[in-house]
Coordinates of C-alpha atoms in Angstrom, one line a residue:
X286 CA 1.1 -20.7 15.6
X287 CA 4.2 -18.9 14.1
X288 CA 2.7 -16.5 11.3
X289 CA -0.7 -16.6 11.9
X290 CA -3.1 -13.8 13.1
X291 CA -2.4 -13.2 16.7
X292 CA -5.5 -13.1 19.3
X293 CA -4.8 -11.2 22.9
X294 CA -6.6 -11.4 26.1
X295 CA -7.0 -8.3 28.2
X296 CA -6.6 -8.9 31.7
X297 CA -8.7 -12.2 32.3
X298 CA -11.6 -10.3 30.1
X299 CA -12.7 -10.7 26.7
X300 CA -9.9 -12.3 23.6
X301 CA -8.9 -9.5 21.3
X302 CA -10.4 -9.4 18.0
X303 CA -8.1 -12.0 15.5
X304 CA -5.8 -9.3 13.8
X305 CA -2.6 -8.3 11.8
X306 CA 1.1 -7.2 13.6
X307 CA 0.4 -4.0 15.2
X308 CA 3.1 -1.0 14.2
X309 CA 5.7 -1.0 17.2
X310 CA 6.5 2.9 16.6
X311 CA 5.7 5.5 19.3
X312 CA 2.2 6.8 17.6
X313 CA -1.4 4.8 17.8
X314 CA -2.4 4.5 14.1
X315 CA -5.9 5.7 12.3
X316 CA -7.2 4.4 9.1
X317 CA -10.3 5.6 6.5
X318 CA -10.6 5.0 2.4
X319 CA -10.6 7.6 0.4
X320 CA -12.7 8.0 -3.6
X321 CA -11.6 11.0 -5.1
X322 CA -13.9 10.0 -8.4
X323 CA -16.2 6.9 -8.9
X324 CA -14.8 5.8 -12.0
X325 CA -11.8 4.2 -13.4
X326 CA -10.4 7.6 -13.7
X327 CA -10.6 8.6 -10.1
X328 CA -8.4 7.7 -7.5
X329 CA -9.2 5.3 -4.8
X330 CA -7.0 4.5 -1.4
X331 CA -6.7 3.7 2.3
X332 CA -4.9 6.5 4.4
X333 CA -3.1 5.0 7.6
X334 CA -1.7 8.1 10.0
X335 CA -1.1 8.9 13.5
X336 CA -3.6 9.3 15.7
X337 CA -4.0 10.6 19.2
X338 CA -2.4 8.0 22.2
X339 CA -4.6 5.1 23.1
X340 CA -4.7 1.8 24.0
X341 CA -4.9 -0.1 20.8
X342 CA -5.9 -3.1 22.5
X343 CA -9.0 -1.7 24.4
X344 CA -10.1 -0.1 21.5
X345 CA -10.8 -2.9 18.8
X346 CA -14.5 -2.8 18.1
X347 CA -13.4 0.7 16.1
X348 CA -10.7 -2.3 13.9
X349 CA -11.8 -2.6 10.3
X350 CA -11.6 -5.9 8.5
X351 CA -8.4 -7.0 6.5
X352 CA -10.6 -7.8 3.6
X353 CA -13.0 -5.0 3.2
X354 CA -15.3 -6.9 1.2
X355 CA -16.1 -10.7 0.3
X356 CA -15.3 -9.5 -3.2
X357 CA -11.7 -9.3 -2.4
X358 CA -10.9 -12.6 -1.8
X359 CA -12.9 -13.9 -4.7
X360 CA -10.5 -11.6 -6.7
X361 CA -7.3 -12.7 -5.4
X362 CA -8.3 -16.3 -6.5
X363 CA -9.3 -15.1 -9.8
X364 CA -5.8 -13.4 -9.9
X365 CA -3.9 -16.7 -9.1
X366 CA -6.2 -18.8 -11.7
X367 CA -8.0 -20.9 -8.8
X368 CA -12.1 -21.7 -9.1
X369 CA -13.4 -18.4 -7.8
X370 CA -15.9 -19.5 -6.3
X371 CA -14.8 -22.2 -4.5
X372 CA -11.7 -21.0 -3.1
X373 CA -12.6 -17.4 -2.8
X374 CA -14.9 -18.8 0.0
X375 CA -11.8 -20.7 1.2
X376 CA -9.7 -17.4 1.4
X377 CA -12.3 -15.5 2.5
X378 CA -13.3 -18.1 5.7
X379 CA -9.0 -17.9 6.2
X380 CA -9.0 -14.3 6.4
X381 CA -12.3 -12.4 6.6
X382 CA -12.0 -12.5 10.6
X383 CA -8.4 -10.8 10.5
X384 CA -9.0 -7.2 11.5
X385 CA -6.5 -4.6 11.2
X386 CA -5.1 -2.9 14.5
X387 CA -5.5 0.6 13.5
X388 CA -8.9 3.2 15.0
X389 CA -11.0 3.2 11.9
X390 CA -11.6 6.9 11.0
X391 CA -10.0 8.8 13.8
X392 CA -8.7 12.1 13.5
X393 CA -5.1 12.7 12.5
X394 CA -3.2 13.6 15.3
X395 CA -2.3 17.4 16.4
X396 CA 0.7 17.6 17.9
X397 CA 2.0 20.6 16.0
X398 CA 4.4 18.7 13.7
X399 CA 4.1 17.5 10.0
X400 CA 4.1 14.2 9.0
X401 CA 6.3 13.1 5.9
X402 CA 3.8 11.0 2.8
X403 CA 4.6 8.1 1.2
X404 CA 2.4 6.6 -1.7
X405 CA 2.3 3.1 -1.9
X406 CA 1.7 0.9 -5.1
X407 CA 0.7 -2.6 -4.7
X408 CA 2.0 -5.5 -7.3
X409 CA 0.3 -7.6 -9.8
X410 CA -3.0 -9.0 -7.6
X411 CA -2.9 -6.2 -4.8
X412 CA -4.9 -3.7 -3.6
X413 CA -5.5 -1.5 -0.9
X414 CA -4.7 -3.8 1.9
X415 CA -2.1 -6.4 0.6
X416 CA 0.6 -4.7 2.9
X417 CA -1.2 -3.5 5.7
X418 CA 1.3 -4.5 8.3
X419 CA 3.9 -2.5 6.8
X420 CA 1.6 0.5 6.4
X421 CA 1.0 0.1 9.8
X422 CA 5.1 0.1 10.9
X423 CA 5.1 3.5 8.8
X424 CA 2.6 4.8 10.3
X425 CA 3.2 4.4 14.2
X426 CA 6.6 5.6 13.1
X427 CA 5.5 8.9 12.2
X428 CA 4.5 8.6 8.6
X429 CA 1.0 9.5 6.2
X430 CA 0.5 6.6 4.3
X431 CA -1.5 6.1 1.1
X432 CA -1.5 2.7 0.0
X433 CA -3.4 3.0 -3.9
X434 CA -5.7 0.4 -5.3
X435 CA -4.8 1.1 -8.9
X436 CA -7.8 1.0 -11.6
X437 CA -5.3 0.0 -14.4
X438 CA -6.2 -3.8 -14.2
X439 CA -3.6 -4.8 -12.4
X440 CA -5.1 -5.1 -8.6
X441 CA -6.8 -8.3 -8.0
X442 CA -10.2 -6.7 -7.9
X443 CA -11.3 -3.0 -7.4
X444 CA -14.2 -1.3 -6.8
X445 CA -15.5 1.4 -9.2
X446 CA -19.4 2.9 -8.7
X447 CA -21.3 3.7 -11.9
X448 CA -23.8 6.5 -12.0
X449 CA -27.4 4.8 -11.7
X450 CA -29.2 8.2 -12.3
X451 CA -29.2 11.9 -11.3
X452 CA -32.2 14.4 -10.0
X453 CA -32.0 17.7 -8.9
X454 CA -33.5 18.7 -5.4
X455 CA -35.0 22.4 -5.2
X456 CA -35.7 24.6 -2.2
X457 CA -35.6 28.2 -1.5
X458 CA -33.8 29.5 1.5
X459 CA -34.9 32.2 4.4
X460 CA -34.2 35.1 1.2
X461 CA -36.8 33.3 -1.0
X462 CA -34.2 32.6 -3.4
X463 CA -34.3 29.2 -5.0
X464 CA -31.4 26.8 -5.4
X465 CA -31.1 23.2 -7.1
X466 CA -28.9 21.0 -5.8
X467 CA -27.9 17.8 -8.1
X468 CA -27.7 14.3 -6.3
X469 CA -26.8 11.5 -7.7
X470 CA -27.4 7.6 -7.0
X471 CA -24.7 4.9 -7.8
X472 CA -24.3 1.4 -8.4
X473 CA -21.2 -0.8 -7.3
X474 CA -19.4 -2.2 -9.9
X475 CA -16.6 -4.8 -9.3
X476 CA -13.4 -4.9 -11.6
X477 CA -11.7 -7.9 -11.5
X478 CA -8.1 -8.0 -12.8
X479 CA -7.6 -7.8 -16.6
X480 CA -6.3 -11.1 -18.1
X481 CA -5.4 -9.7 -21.7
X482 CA -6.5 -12.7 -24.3
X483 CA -4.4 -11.9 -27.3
X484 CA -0.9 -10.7 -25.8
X485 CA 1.8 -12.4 -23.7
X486 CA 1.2 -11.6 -19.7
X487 CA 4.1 -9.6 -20.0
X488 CA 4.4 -7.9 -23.3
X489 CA 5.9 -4.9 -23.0
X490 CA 4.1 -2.1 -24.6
X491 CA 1.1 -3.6 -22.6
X492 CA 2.7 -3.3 -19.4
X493 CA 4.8 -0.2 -20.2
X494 CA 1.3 1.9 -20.6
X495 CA 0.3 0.3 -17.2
X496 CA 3.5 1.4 -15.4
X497 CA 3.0 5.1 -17.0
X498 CA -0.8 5.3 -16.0
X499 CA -0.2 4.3 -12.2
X500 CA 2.9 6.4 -11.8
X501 CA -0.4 8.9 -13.3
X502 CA -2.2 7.4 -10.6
X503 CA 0.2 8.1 -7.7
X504 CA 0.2 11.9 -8.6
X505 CA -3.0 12.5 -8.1
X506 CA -3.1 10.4 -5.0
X507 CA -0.6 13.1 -4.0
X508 CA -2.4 16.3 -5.7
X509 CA -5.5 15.4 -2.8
X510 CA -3.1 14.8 -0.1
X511 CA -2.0 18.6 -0.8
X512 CA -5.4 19.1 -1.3
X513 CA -6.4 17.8 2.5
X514 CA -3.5 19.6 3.9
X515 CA -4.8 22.7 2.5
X516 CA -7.9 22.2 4.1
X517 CA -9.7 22.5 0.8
X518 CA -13.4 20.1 1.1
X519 CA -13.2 16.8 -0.2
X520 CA -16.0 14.6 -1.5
X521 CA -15.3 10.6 -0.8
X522 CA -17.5 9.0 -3.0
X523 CA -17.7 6.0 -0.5
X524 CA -20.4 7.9 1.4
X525 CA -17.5 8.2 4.3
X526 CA -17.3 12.0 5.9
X527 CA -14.3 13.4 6.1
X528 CA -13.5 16.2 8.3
X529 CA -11.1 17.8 6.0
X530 CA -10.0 20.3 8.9
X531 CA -8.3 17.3 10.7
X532 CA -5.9 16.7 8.0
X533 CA -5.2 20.7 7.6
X534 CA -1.6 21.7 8.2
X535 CA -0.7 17.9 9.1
X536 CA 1.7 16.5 6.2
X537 CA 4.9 17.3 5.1
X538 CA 4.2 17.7 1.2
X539 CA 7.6 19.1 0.4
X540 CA 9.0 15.6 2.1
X541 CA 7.0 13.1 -0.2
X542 CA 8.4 9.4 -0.8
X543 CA 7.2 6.9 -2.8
X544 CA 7.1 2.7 -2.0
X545 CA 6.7 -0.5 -4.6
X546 CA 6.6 -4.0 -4.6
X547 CA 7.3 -5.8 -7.5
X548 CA 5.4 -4.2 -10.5
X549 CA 4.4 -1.5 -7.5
X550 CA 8.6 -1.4 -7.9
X551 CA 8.6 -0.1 -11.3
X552 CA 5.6 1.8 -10.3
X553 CA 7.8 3.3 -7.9
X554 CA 10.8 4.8 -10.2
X555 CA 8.4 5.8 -13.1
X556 CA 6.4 8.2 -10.5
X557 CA 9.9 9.5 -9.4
X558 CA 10.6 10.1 -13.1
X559 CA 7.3 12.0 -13.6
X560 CA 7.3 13.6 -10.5
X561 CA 9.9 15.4 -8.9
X562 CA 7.7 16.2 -5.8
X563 CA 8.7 12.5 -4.5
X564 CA 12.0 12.9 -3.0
X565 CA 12.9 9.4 -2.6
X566 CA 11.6 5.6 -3.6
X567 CA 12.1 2.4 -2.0
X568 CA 11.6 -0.6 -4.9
X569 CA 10.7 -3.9 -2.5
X570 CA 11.7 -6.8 -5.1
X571 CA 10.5 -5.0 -8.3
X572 CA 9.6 -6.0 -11.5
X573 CA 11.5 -3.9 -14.0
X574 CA 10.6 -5.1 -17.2
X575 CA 7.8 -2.9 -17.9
X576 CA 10.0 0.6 -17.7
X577 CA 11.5 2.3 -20.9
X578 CA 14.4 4.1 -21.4
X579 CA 13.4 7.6 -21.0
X580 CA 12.7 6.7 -17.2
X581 CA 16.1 5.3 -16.8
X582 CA 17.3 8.2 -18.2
X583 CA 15.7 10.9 -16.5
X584 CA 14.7 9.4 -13.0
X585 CA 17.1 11.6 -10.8
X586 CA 16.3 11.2 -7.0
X587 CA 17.5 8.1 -4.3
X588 CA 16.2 5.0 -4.9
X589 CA 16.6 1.9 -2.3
X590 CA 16.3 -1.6 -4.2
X591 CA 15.3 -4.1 -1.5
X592 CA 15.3 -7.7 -3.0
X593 CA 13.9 -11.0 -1.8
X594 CA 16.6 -13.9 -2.3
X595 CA 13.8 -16.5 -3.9
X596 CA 12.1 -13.9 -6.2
X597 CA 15.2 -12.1 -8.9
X598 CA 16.9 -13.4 -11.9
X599 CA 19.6 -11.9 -13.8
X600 CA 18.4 -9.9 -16.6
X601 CA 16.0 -8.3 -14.2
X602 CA 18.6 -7.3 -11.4
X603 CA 21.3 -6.3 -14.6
X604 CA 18.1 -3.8 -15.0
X605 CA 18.0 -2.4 -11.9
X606 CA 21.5 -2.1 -12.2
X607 CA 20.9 0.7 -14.7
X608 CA 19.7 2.5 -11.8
X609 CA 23.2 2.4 -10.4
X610 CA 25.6 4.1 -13.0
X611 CA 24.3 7.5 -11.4
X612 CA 27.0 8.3 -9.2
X613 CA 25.6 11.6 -7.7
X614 CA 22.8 10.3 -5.8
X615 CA 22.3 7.2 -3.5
X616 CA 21.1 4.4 -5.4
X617 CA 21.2 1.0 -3.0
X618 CA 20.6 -2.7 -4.1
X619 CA 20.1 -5.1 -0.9
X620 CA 19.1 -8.3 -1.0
X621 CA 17.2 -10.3 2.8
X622 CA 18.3 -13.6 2.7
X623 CA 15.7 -16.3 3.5
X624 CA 13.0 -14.7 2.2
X625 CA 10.3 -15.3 -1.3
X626 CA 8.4 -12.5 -3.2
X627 CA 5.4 -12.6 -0.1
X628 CA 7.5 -11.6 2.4
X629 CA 6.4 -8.1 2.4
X630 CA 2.4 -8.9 1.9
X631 CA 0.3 -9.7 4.8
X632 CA -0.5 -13.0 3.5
X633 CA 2.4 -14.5 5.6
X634 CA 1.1 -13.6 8.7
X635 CA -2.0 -15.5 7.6
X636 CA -1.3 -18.9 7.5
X637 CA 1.2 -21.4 9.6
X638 CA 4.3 -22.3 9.2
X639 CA 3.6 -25.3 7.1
X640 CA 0.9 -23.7 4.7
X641 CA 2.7 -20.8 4.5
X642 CA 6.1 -22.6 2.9
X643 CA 3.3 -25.1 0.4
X644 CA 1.8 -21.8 -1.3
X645 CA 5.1 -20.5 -1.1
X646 CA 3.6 -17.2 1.2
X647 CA 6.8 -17.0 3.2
X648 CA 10.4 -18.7 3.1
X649 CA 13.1 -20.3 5.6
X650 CA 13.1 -16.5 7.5
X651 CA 10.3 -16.1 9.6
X652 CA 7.7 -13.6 9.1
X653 CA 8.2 -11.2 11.9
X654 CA 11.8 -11.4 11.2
X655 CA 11.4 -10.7 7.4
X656 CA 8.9 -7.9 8.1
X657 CA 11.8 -6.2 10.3
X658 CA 14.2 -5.9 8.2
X659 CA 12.3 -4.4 5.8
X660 CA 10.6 -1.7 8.2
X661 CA 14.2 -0.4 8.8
X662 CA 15.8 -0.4 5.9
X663 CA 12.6 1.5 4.4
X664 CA 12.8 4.0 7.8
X665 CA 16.5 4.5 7.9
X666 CA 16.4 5.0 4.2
X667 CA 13.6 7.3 4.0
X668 CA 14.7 8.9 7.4
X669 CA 18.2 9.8 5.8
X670 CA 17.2 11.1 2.5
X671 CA 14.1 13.3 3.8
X672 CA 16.2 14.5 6.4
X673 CA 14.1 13.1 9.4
X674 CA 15.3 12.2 12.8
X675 CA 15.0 8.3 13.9
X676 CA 11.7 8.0 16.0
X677 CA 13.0 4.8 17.7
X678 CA 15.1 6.9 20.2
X679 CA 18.3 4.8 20.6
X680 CA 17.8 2.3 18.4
X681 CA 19.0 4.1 14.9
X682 CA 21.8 1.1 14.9
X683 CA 19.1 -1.0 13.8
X684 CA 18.1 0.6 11.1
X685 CA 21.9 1.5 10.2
X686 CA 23.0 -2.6 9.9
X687 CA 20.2 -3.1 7.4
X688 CA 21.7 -0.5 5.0
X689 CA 25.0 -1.1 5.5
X690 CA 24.4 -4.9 4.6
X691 CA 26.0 -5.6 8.1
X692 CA 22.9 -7.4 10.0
X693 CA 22.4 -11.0 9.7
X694 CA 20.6 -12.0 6.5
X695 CA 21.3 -8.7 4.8
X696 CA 23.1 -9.3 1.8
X697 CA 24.8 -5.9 0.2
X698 CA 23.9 -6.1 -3.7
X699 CA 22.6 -9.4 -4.9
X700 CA 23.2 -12.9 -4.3
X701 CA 23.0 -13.9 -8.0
X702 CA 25.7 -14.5 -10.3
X703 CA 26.0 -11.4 -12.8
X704 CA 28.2 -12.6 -15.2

């Protein structure tokens, strides 16, 4: 059915595993997580880069699972108030068999060239994995993604691991000399998404610390991409290997982007304020309430501002219109017609048509369609402003319409009434 997970048969042989749009970009796509630090203070993520050619199809026993863990889908019912218990088995039985169409810890492709980074911040209720499908777009189109699960209390549920106790190992190698070596045995611990008691959900001095300490966050993601490019060993507290020496001399630091959705949005333009190493945003309907002057007033680099029709409302678009008084650098408001605050999350591509429109996961514009529009408007945007040629030989008109507010259901600027 339209929207939901697709299944493929191979040749008269075995159905393909039930999974997520594949990206339609010339590169196959790899995928790992990534703990830089156990606790709250560490950085967690799931890396999605090009990989050597295969057949993606043939290859889906090495597909991880959408939803990592059962915990995830008792934490995005948590998040939207429903019995977690109850419905996070529902969510979980509707989604815990949707694999994502990427080789699970393959090496990053060598082909000589340097992929550009984008960081990617989730919204209120995300994590990881909420927008997979466009992670995976990125990807096959030449890009190192690293989409964060931020440990400020805003992602639906995280995990953290607590340190259950630490011994130290001796030995003595073949010069007799001996060395201790400290290991150390920890304990999951599952952070569900903070629900403040005392304030409003969106007071502002709450939500303004939030936005400054996952711009915070999306540095550091960046600091260990620099890190793995360097070749410099990483420990991934997950337990997960990583061959550090497949990432060497494979990302384009100097060419780093950053990508929002809605509090993920405001995410977006603080971390360009802070940081001057990302060289362009992309704000997918953002939420710009929890950003303070200072960030207006000193962010400096292009900033795309891609709205969903059913989501804005005045004040907040007037705000983002404070991103557009700087006339020395591109700052672009468009708005996709047809289309609700989901239509960038995976959770359309979930559910039919019918389910889809009741829990208000997707609007009148279908999902593939929606998805589309915003895969080239973020490439052509990012592809102009890092100064990167257009992968889809041929096809840069595409990408083109969208930002010229020329294709059908591309709306330049807003569709509200500003006045």
């Amino acid at each position: 059915m339209e929207g939901e997970p697709s299944h493929r048969m191979e040749k008269g042989q075995r159905k393909v595993r039930r999974h997520l749009p594949p990206g339609r970009g010339p590169y196959t796509v790899g995928t790992v997580d990534l703990m830089c630090g156990h606790n709250e203070n560490g950085s967690f993520f799931r890396l999605f880069y090009p990989t050597n050619d295969t057949d993606i199809y043939k290859r889906d026993r090495q597909w991880p699972l959408w939803i990592p863990r059962r915990q995830y889908g008792i934490g995005y019912m948590y998040f939207l108030g429903r019995n977690p218990k109850i419905f996070g088995k529902l969510f979980n039985w509707l989604g815990g068999d949707v694999y994502v169409p990427a080789l699970w810890q393959a090496p990053v492709l060598q082909n000589g060239k340097k992929f550009p980074v984008i960081v990617l911040s989730h919204g209120l209720g995300g994590n990881r994995t909420t927008y997979t499908t466009l992670c995976l777009e990125l990807a096959s189109q030449g890009f190192i993604i690293a989409a964060v699960e931020h440990r400020d209390g805003s992602a639906s549920m995280t995990l953290c691991l607590r340190e259950s106790f630490r011994h130290s190992v001796r030995h003595a190698d073949d010069s007799s000399h001996s060395h201790h070596h400290h290991r150390n045995s920890f304990s999951e611990d599952w952070k569900k998404f903070d629900k403040p008691k005392h304030i409003q959900w969106d007071d502002f001095d709450y939500r303004n610390k939030q936005v400054h300490q996952r711009a915070g966050e999306c540095s550091r993601v960046l600091d260990i991409l620099k890190d793995l490019n360097d070749g410099k060993p990483l420990y991934n507290s997950l337990g997960i290997i990583i061959n550090t020496s497949h990432f060497k001399d494979t990302m384009n630091i100097t060419e780093a982007s950053i990508i929002g959705h809605s509090f993920g949005g405001a995410t977006c333009v603080c971390a360009l304020a802070d940081d001057e190493r990302f060289k362009a945003g992309v704000v997918v309907d953002g939420w710009m309430h929890p950003l303070d002057d200072r960030v207006y007033e000193t962010v400096s680099q292009p900033i795309l501002m891609l709205n969903m029709e059913t989501f804005q409302w005045k004040k907040n678009v007037q705000q983002m219109m404070r991103l557009k008084t700087d006339n020395n650098v591109e700052r672009l408001m468009l708005t996709i017609k047809g289309t609700c605050h989901q239509s960038v999350s995976d959770f359309q591509f979930l559910t039919s048509k019918a389910m889809g429109l009741l829990f208000n996961l997707r609007n009148k514009l279908t999902p593939h369609v929606a998805m589309d529009i915003i895969r080239c408007g973020t490439l052509g945007f990012l592809w102009k402003h890092l100064g990167q040629d257009c992968t889809d030989s041929g096809k840069g008109n595409q990408f083109d319409s969208v930002l010229a507010g020329t294709r059908e259901h591309v709306v330049m600027g807003t569709t509200l009434d500003l006045s």
